Short mmCIF file of C-alpha atoms in Angstrom, two decimals:
data_model
loop_
_atom_site.label_atom_id
_atom_site.label_comp_id
_atom_site.label_asym_id
_atom_site.label_seq_id
_atom_site.Cartn_x
_atom_site.Cartn_y
_atom_site.Cartn_z
CA MET A 1 4.63 -4.86 -7.76
CA SER A 2 7.24 -1.97 -10.65
CA SER A 3 4.85 -1.49 -11.82
CA ASN A 4 6.53 -0.77 -12.46
CA PHE A 5 4.46 -3.56 -10.30
CA PRO A 6 4.68 -2.80 -12.34
CA THR A 7 4.93 -4.15 -13.16
CA SER A 8 4.13 -4.76 -13.48
CA ALA A 9 2.26 -5.52 -10.98
CA CYS A 10 2.46 -4.22 -9.55
CA LYS A 11 4.96 -2.65 -10.59
CA SER A 12 4.62 -5.06 -11.29
CA ALA A 13 4.32 -4.98 -10.49
CA HIS A 14 5.00 -3.79 -10.27
CA PHE A 15 4.52 -5.42 -10.59
CA ARG A 16 6.50 -7.51 -9.24
CA THR A 17 4.30 -10.28 -8.10
CA ARG A 18 6.13 -13.53 -8.45
CA PRO A 19 3.36 -15.92 -8.56
CA THR A 20 3.87 -19.41 -7.63
CA ALA A 21 0.82 -19.19 -9.58
CA SER A 22 -0.39 -22.28 -11.30
CA GLY A 23 0.11 -24.39 -8.24
CA VAL A 24 -1.57 -21.89 -5.97
CA ALA A 25 -4.40 -21.37 -8.44
CA ALA A 26 -4.98 -25.07 -8.76
CA ALA A 27 -5.10 -25.46 -5.01
CA LEU A 28 -7.50 -22.56 -4.72
CA LEU A 29 -9.82 -24.01 -7.30
CA MET A 30 -10.12 -27.14 -5.23
CA LEU A 31 -11.67 -25.17 -2.43
CA ALA A 32 -15.30 -24.21 -2.14
CA ALA A 33 -15.83 -20.51 -2.72
CA ALA A 34 -16.00 -18.41 0.41
CA PRO A 35 -19.43 -17.16 1.42
CA ALA A 36 -20.32 -13.81 -0.06
CA ALA A 37 -19.23 -10.88 2.08
CA ASN A 38 -21.87 -8.71 3.69
CA ALA A 39 -23.31 -6.31 1.15
CA ALA A 40 -22.37 -2.71 1.67
CA SER A 41 -24.46 0.18 0.51
CA LEU A 42 -22.43 1.94 -2.15
CA ALA A 43 -25.39 4.11 -3.09
CA ASP A 44 -24.70 6.47 -0.17
CA PHE A 45 -20.91 6.76 -0.06
CA ASP A 46 -20.95 9.51 2.57
CA ALA A 47 -22.79 7.18 4.91
CA LEU A 48 -20.26 4.47 4.16
CA VAL A 49 -17.42 6.84 5.05
CA ALA A 50 -19.11 7.77 8.34
CA GLN A 51 -19.65 4.10 9.14
CA THR A 52 -15.95 3.26 8.71
CA GLU A 53 -14.45 6.02 10.87
CA GLY A 54 -12.16 4.54 13.48
CA GLN A 55 -11.47 1.31 11.58
CA THR A 56 -8.05 0.00 10.57
CA VAL A 57 -7.23 -1.24 7.08
CA PHE A 58 -4.35 -3.71 6.80
CA PHE A 59 -2.89 -2.97 3.36
CA HIS A 60 -0.59 -5.70 2.08
CA ALA A 61 1.71 -4.09 -0.48
CA TRP A 62 5.12 -4.78 -1.98
CA SER A 63 7.75 -2.82 -0.07
CA GLY A 64 10.86 -3.09 -2.19
CA ASP A 65 11.10 0.57 -3.16
CA PRO A 66 11.57 3.31 -0.53
CA THR A 67 9.88 5.91 -2.73
CA ILE A 68 6.71 3.80 -2.96
CA ASN A 69 6.77 3.12 0.77
CA ALA A 70 7.02 6.86 1.39
CA TYR A 71 4.02 7.44 -0.88
CA ILE A 72 1.97 4.88 1.05
CA ASP A 73 3.00 6.61 4.29
CA TRP A 74 1.74 9.92 2.86
CA ALA A 75 -1.53 8.30 1.77
CA GLY A 76 -1.98 6.84 5.24
CA ASP A 77 -1.62 10.26 6.84
CA GLU A 78 -4.12 11.75 4.37
CA ILE A 79 -6.64 8.94 4.90
CA GLU A 80 -6.49 9.22 8.65
CA ALA A 81 -6.92 13.00 8.50
CA ARG A 82 -9.77 12.89 5.97
CA PHE A 83 -11.71 9.78 7.04
CA GLY A 84 -10.45 8.74 10.47
CA ILE A 85 -9.27 5.40 9.05
CA GLU A 86 -5.87 4.02 10.04
CA LEU A 87 -3.96 2.54 7.09
CA GLU A 88 -1.48 -0.10 8.24
CA HIS A 89 1.08 -0.93 5.52
CA VAL A 90 1.88 -4.64 5.82
CA ARG A 91 5.16 -4.89 3.93
CA VAL A 92 5.28 -7.71 1.38
CA THR A 93 8.12 -9.13 -0.69
CA ASP A 94 5.99 -11.40 -2.89
CA THR A 95 2.27 -10.90 -3.48
CA SER A 96 1.75 -14.61 -4.00
CA ASP A 97 2.44 -14.92 -0.25
CA VAL A 98 -0.67 -12.81 0.37
CA VAL A 99 -2.67 -15.15 -1.84
CA GLY A 100 -1.35 -17.95 0.35
CA ILE A 101 -2.57 -16.17 3.49
CA VAL A 102 -6.09 -15.80 2.09
CA LEU A 103 -6.00 -19.43 0.95
CA ALA A 104 -4.90 -20.69 4.35
CA GLU A 105 -7.44 -18.60 6.27
CA THR A 106 -10.30 -19.66 4.01
CA ALA A 107 -9.26 -23.29 4.11
CA ALA A 108 -9.38 -23.05 7.90
CA GLY A 109 -12.93 -21.71 7.75
CA ARG A 110 -12.06 -18.09 8.48
CA ASP A 111 -14.56 -16.60 6.08
CA SER A 112 -14.63 -13.20 7.79
CA GLY A 113 -12.32 -11.25 10.05
CA GLY A 114 -9.34 -12.10 7.84
CA SER A 115 -5.93 -10.51 8.23
CA VAL A 116 -5.84 -8.95 4.73
CA ASP A 117 -8.14 -5.98 4.09
CA LEU A 118 -6.55 -4.63 0.91
CA VAL A 119 -3.82 -5.99 -1.36
CA TRP A 120 -1.77 -4.44 -4.19
CA ILE A 121 -2.18 -6.98 -6.93
CA ASN A 122 -2.47 -7.84 -10.60
CA GLY A 123 -2.02 -10.70 -13.05
CA GLU A 124 -1.83 -14.29 -11.88
CA ASN A 125 -2.57 -13.47 -8.25
CA PHE A 126 -5.76 -11.60 -9.15
CA ILE A 127 -6.80 -14.41 -11.48
CA ALA A 128 -6.20 -17.04 -8.81
CA LEU A 129 -8.35 -15.22 -6.25
CA LYS A 130 -11.07 -14.38 -8.78
CA GLU A 131 -11.38 -17.90 -10.10
CA ALA A 132 -11.62 -19.24 -6.55
CA GLY A 133 -14.33 -16.74 -5.59
CA LEU A 134 -12.13 -15.24 -2.89
CA LEU A 135 -12.55 -11.58 -3.85
CA PHE A 136 -14.92 -9.22 -2.07
CA ALA A 137 -18.13 -8.79 -4.11
CA PRO A 138 -20.90 -6.91 -2.28
CA ASP A 139 -24.30 -7.88 -3.65
CA ASP A 140 -22.42 -10.55 -5.64
CA ASP A 141 -21.07 -7.85 -7.92
CA GLY A 142 -17.98 -5.72 -8.40
CA TRP A 143 -17.40 -2.70 -6.18
CA ALA A 144 -14.64 -0.62 -7.73
CA ASP A 145 -16.75 0.65 -10.62
CA ARG A 146 -19.37 1.84 -8.12
CA LEU A 147 -16.98 4.11 -6.21
CA PRO A 148 -17.33 7.88 -6.71
CA ASN A 149 -13.85 8.34 -8.19
CA TRP A 150 -14.47 5.67 -10.83
CA ASN A 151 -16.09 8.52 -12.77
CA PHE A 152 -12.59 9.82 -13.53
CA VAL A 153 -11.03 6.47 -14.53
CA ASP A 154 -9.96 6.11 -18.17
CA ASP A 155 -11.78 2.81 -18.59
CA GLU A 156 -12.57 3.46 -22.25
CA GLY A 157 -9.15 4.74 -23.33
CA ASN A 158 -7.00 2.19 -21.48
CA PRO A 159 -8.23 -1.41 -21.86
CA SER A 160 -5.69 -2.70 -19.33
CA LEU A 161 -7.80 -1.07 -16.59
CA THR A 162 -10.72 -3.41 -17.21
CA VAL A 163 -8.89 -6.54 -18.43
CA ASP A 164 -6.03 -7.84 -16.29
CA PHE A 165 -3.77 -10.31 -18.12
CA THR A 166 -6.68 -11.22 -20.47
CA VAL A 167 -9.16 -11.73 -17.57
CA PRO A 168 -12.03 -9.21 -17.17
CA VAL A 169 -11.74 -7.24 -13.94
CA GLU A 170 -15.53 -6.76 -13.55
CA GLY A 171 -15.12 -4.23 -10.76
CA LEU A 172 -13.47 -6.73 -8.42
CA GLN A 173 -10.34 -4.59 -8.05
CA ALA A 174 -9.71 -0.86 -8.28
CA PRO A 175 -7.09 0.40 -10.76
CA TRP A 176 -4.19 2.14 -9.01
CA GLY A 177 -1.54 2.74 -11.67
CA THR A 178 -0.46 1.88 -15.17
CA VAL A 179 2.94 1.20 -16.69
CA GLN A 180 4.51 0.61 -20.07
CA PHE A 181 7.85 -1.06 -20.70
CA SER A 182 10.60 1.21 -22.09
CA PHE A 183 14.37 1.10 -22.62
CA TYR A 184 16.87 3.65 -21.36
CA TYR A 185 20.32 4.43 -22.74
CA ASP A 186 23.14 6.94 -22.59
CA ALA A 187 22.67 9.36 -25.50
CA ASN A 188 26.36 10.27 -25.32
CA LEU A 189 27.26 6.68 -26.21
CA ILE A 190 24.49 5.59 -28.60
CA ALA A 191 23.52 7.71 -31.59
CA GLU A 192 20.83 5.44 -33.06
CA THR A 193 18.67 3.24 -30.84
CA PRO A 194 17.21 -0.13 -31.96
CA ASP A 195 13.57 0.10 -33.03
CA ASN A 196 12.78 -3.63 -32.99
CA PRO A 197 14.23 -6.88 -31.58
CA LEU A 198 16.30 -7.66 -34.69
CA ALA A 199 17.91 -4.23 -34.52
CA LEU A 200 18.61 -4.86 -30.82
CA LEU A 201 20.30 -8.14 -31.75
CA ASP A 202 22.45 -6.37 -34.35
CA TRP A 203 23.38 -3.72 -31.77
CA ALA A 204 24.32 -6.40 -29.23
CA ARG A 205 26.56 -8.13 -31.80
CA SER A 206 28.34 -4.82 -32.44
CA ASN A 207 28.60 -4.00 -28.73
CA PRO A 208 29.32 -7.30 -26.96
CA GLY A 209 28.74 -7.40 -23.24
CA ARG A 210 26.85 -4.11 -23.14
CA PHE A 211 23.32 -5.45 -22.74
CA THR A 212 21.59 -7.97 -20.50
CA TYR A 213 18.29 -8.66 -18.77
CA PRO A 214 17.25 -9.87 -15.29
CA GLN A 215 17.04 -13.60 -14.87
CA PRO A 216 13.52 -15.04 -15.18
CA PRO A 217 11.33 -15.60 -13.25
CA ASN A 218 12.23 -12.13 -12.02
CA PHE A 219 9.28 -10.01 -13.04
CA LEU A 220 11.23 -7.53 -15.16
CA GLY A 221 13.23 -10.23 -16.93
CA SER A 222 10.06 -12.16 -17.70
CA THR A 223 8.42 -9.00 -19.04
CA PHE A 224 11.35 -8.56 -21.44
CA LEU A 225 10.73 -12.11 -22.68
CA LYS A 226 7.02 -11.36 -23.11
CA LEU A 227 7.96 -8.34 -25.22
CA LEU A 228 10.17 -10.52 -27.43
CA LEU A 229 7.35 -13.06 -27.60
CA ALA A 230 4.98 -10.43 -28.96
CA TYR A 231 7.43 -9.74 -31.79
CA THR A 232 8.33 -13.36 -32.58
CA VAL A 233 4.98 -15.17 -32.30
CA ASP A 234 3.37 -15.97 -35.63
CA ASP A 235 0.09 -14.26 -34.73
CA ARG A 236 0.01 -11.75 -31.85
CA SER A 237 -3.74 -12.30 -31.35
CA ARG A 238 -2.94 -15.85 -30.16
CA LEU A 239 -1.48 -14.39 -26.96
CA ALA A 240 -4.93 -13.59 -25.57
CA GLU A 241 -5.79 -17.29 -25.54
CA PRO A 242 -4.36 -20.09 -23.36
CA LEU A 243 -1.31 -21.88 -24.73
CA GLU A 244 -1.89 -25.61 -24.83
CA ALA A 245 1.07 -27.64 -23.59
CA ALA A 246 1.15 -29.63 -26.81
CA ASP A 247 1.60 -26.42 -28.81
CA ALA A 248 4.23 -24.79 -26.62
CA ASP A 249 7.40 -26.02 -28.34
CA ASP A 250 6.32 -24.89 -31.80
CA ALA A 251 4.81 -21.62 -30.61
CA LEU A 252 7.91 -20.62 -28.62
CA GLU A 253 10.55 -21.87 -31.06
CA PRO A 254 11.06 -18.42 -32.73
CA LEU A 255 11.49 -16.77 -29.31
CA PHE A 256 14.16 -19.22 -28.16
CA ALA A 257 15.91 -19.13 -31.53
CA TYR A 258 16.22 -15.38 -31.02
CA LEU A 259 17.55 -15.82 -27.46
CA ASP A 260 20.09 -18.41 -28.65
CA GLU A 261 21.43 -15.77 -31.04
CA LEU A 262 21.37 -12.98 -28.43
CA HIS A 263 22.87 -14.66 -25.36
CA PRO A 264 26.53 -14.97 -26.50
CA HIS A 265 26.62 -11.18 -26.95
CA LEU A 266 25.18 -10.31 -23.53
CA TRP A 267 26.98 -9.08 -20.41
CA ARG A 268 29.27 -11.91 -19.23
CA SER A 269 28.36 -13.72 -22.45
CA GLY A 270 24.95 -14.65 -21.07
CA ARG A 271 26.47 -17.10 -18.58
CA THR A 272 24.98 -15.16 -15.69
CA PHE A 273 22.25 -12.56 -15.37
CA PRO A 274 21.43 -9.72 -12.97
CA ALA A 275 19.01 -10.86 -10.28
CA ASN A 276 16.46 -8.10 -10.53
CA GLN A 277 15.58 -4.56 -11.53
CA ALA A 278 17.88 -2.98 -8.96
CA ALA A 279 20.84 -5.04 -10.18
CA LEU A 280 20.16 -4.10 -13.80
CA ARG A 281 19.92 -0.46 -12.84
CA GLN A 282 23.24 -0.69 -10.99
CA LEU A 283 24.99 -2.18 -14.03
CA PHE A 284 23.82 0.79 -16.09
CA ALA A 285 24.80 3.26 -13.35
CA ASP A 286 28.27 1.69 -13.20
CA GLY A 287 28.70 1.91 -16.97
CA GLU A 288 28.91 -1.85 -17.45
CA ILE A 289 25.95 -1.87 -19.84
CA GLU A 290 24.72 0.83 -22.21
CA ILE A 291 21.04 -0.14 -22.51
CA GLY A 292 18.72 -1.00 -19.65
CA PHE A 293 14.96 -1.08 -19.26
CA ALA A 294 12.13 -0.66 -16.79
CA ASN A 295 8.42 -1.25 -16.53
CA ASN A 296 7.89 2.32 -15.38
CA PRO A 297 8.61 4.87 -18.14
CA ALA A 298 9.62 7.42 -15.49
CA GLU A 299 12.20 5.23 -13.76
CA ALA A 300 15.20 6.52 -15.73
CA SER A 301 14.28 10.14 -15.02
CA GLY A 302 14.04 9.34 -11.34
CA ALA A 303 17.52 7.81 -11.44
CA VAL A 304 18.86 10.89 -13.24
CA ALA A 305 17.27 13.12 -10.60
CA ARG A 306 19.00 11.07 -7.87
CA ASP A 307 22.34 11.32 -9.74
CA GLU A 308 22.38 7.55 -10.19
CA PHE A 309 22.29 7.77 -14.01
CA PRO A 310 24.17 10.18 -16.29
CA ALA A 311 22.31 13.36 -17.19
CA SER A 312 22.57 12.22 -20.82
CA THR A 313 20.25 9.24 -20.15
CA ARG A 314 17.26 9.07 -22.48
CA SER A 315 14.54 6.50 -23.30
CA PHE A 316 13.31 4.70 -26.40
CA VAL A 317 10.71 2.11 -27.41
CA PHE A 318 10.24 -0.35 -30.26
CA ASP A 319 8.16 0.98 -33.14
CA ASP A 320 5.43 -1.65 -33.03
CA GLY A 321 4.62 -1.32 -29.36
CA MET A 322 5.69 -2.26 -25.86
CA ILE A 323 4.16 -4.41 -23.12
CA ALA A 324 1.77 -2.39 -20.93
CA ASN A 325 -0.33 -3.32 -17.94
CA SER A 326 -2.04 -1.88 -14.92
CA HIS A 327 -1.89 -2.67 -11.24
CA PHE A 328 -4.79 -2.74 -8.85
CA LEU A 329 -6.16 -2.84 -5.31
CA ALA A 330 -8.26 -5.86 -4.34
CA ILE A 331 -10.21 -6.78 -1.22
CA PRO A 332 -10.31 -10.45 -0.16
CA ALA A 333 -13.75 -11.92 0.45
CA ASN A 334 -12.85 -12.60 4.09
CA ALA A 335 -11.47 -9.10 4.80
CA ASN A 336 -12.10 -7.77 8.28
CA ALA A 337 -12.81 -4.19 7.14
CA PRO A 338 -14.01 -4.33 3.50
CA GLU A 339 -16.06 -1.14 3.73
CA ALA A 340 -13.10 0.86 5.06
CA ALA A 341 -10.91 -0.73 2.38
CA MET A 342 -13.28 0.63 -0.27
CA VAL A 343 -12.94 4.12 1.22
CA VAL A 344 -9.15 3.75 1.03
CA ALA A 345 -9.29 2.50 -2.58
CA ASN A 346 -11.55 5.39 -3.55
CA PHE A 347 -9.06 7.87 -2.13
CA LEU A 348 -6.12 6.19 -3.89
CA MET A 349 -8.04 6.60 -7.18
CA SER A 350 -8.76 10.27 -6.45
CA PRO A 351 -7.27 13.06 -8.58
CA VAL A 352 -5.26 14.40 -5.64
CA ALA A 353 -3.71 11.01 -4.85
CA GLN A 354 -3.12 10.14 -8.52
CA LEU A 355 -1.53 13.52 -9.23
CA ARG A 356 0.94 13.13 -6.39
CA LYS A 357 1.72 9.55 -7.42
CA GLN A 358 2.57 10.54 -11.01
CA ASP A 359 5.08 13.18 -9.86
CA PRO A 360 8.51 11.64 -10.62
CA ALA A 361 9.88 13.32 -7.50
CA VAL A 362 7.39 11.25 -5.44
CA TRP A 363 6.92 7.98 -7.34
CA GLY A 364 6.39 8.61 -11.07
CA ASP A 365 3.66 5.98 -11.51
CA PHE A 366 1.36 6.90 -14.39
CA THR A 367 -2.24 7.74 -13.60
CA VAL A 368 -5.30 5.59 -14.29
CA LEU A 369 -7.46 8.69 -14.74
CA ASP A 370 -8.82 10.24 -17.92
CA ILE A 371 -7.18 13.67 -17.73
CA GLU A 372 -9.88 15.25 -19.85
CA ALA A 373 -12.50 14.17 -17.29
CA LEU A 374 -10.84 16.29 -14.59
CA ASP A 375 -11.48 19.93 -13.78
CA ASP A 376 -9.34 22.59 -15.44
CA ALA A 377 -7.12 23.18 -12.42
CA THR A 378 -6.31 19.49 -12.01
CA GLN A 379 -5.69 19.08 -15.74
CA ALA A 380 -3.27 21.99 -15.53
CA ALA A 381 -1.54 20.42 -12.53
CA PHE A 382 -1.03 17.16 -14.41
CA GLY A 383 0.23 19.12 -17.42
CA ALA A 384 2.69 21.02 -15.25
CA LEU A 385 4.36 17.87 -13.91
CA ASP A 386 7.98 17.68 -14.97
CA LEU A 387 8.24 14.06 -16.12
CA GLY A 388 12.01 14.38 -16.45
CA VAL A 389 14.48 14.42 -19.32
CA ALA A 390 14.47 10.65 -19.74
CA THR A 391 10.70 10.10 -19.73
CA LEU A 392 8.86 9.75 -23.00
CA GLY A 393 5.57 11.59 -23.23
CA PRO A 394 2.32 9.65 -23.68
CA SER A 395 2.36 10.26 -27.45
CA GLU A 396 5.95 8.97 -27.70
CA LEU A 397 5.35 5.67 -25.91
CA GLY A 398 3.72 4.18 -28.99
CA PRO A 399 1.20 1.35 -29.10
CA ALA A 400 0.51 -0.65 -25.94
CA ILE A 401 0.82 -4.43 -26.22
CA SER A 402 -1.46 -6.30 -23.84
CA GLU A 403 -0.10 -8.93 -21.47
CA PRO A 404 -0.37 -12.47 -22.86
CA HIS A 405 -2.46 -15.14 -21.15
CA THR A 406 -0.58 -16.40 -18.10
CA SER A 407 -0.10 -19.85 -19.66
CA TRP A 408 2.38 -18.33 -22.13
CA LEU A 409 4.62 -16.98 -19.39
CA GLU A 410 4.50 -20.24 -17.46
CA ALA A 411 5.68 -22.10 -20.58
CA ILE A 412 8.38 -19.51 -21.33
CA GLU A 413 9.80 -19.59 -17.81
CA ALA A 414 9.83 -23.38 -17.70
CA GLN A 415 11.58 -23.67 -21.07
CA TRP A 416 14.02 -20.84 -20.21
CA ALA A 417 15.11 -22.64 -17.04
CA ALA A 418 15.46 -25.97 -18.82
CA ARG A 419 17.37 -24.52 -21.76
CA TYR A 420 19.76 -22.13 -20.01
CA GLN A 421 20.01 -23.48 -16.48
CA GLY A 422 19.48 -27.18 -16.97
CA GLY A 423 16.44 -26.83 -14.73
#
């Protein structure tokens, strides 16, 4: 998921879930909902922890970033030491594949004892499982907002923690991290950064070949298109509602008119595009482009710290906001160890786990916690984190723009392929 799923989903994902979405969702909806999982007593969490000692949680999570994999390894060691639960990281390249596993198992009548206990998820994949009734719901209700560490979650200050791509979460997944799209650039080469899409277009005209974006449906490339959509749509509030197919051409015309203007000035004249986030980052590292972007505001600082980017790298955002979302942990309804998975999710939401995750030297994924709800020592520890020279502070990131309804992205990706690839 990059998040930086991240976004993304996450990651994001980060995230990085490449849903095959509408088709999978449609297939899921044709199935009868799985029987409700056995209710677990969340009223006595200590008893729940004792009950789950010795169990194994199979955690299906995107594995495309070594730093994230290392963090999950650390979490696994902590969880085993604290709770006696073994966390098995099942490495995933596409979260929609995990949705397919749950679909196949449920279709075959495997309503319990499934192979997925916990999955890193957001967006279309969460929506598909929720709408099909394939998410764990003890007592026919959400579980995440009944965990002890939910008390620290910034559910009032960050709406993306309770609404995932316009769909209410309702406690059916636990928030794990949050991201906001931002650009990075070399301050030794660019004196004045664009503060809106039109200024970016003007900059691209004056600096041909020095900007590009990953090819949709890559998650990061699609997120860039969603950002442009938010600035070109006639009414941004429309994005929270489904886009009817009959309205798609008119609604997306300003976006594609903008892209038609931009593409001739892109890297390789817009005839080809980098495949993904890593390829975009490499173009910037090699000096082929002067502006790049990421779903994780800390990514550029991490690259500077690893000597991949110049020390003069800095970040900027558009004045009227940037796409933001959160990524989550969900438990399928047919999970083999749902109680142990809740213990794992509670730990991953804990201040100690969130603090380590936000450290750019570890991962740099922004916390889901309300810092002011934490004790003084933990607040000080968060405040002492060195976010890096290229990371904007929370007050500099500007307004967060919510993810549009998934129907908008499906229409954008289909029209993008038809228009620029003859697909």
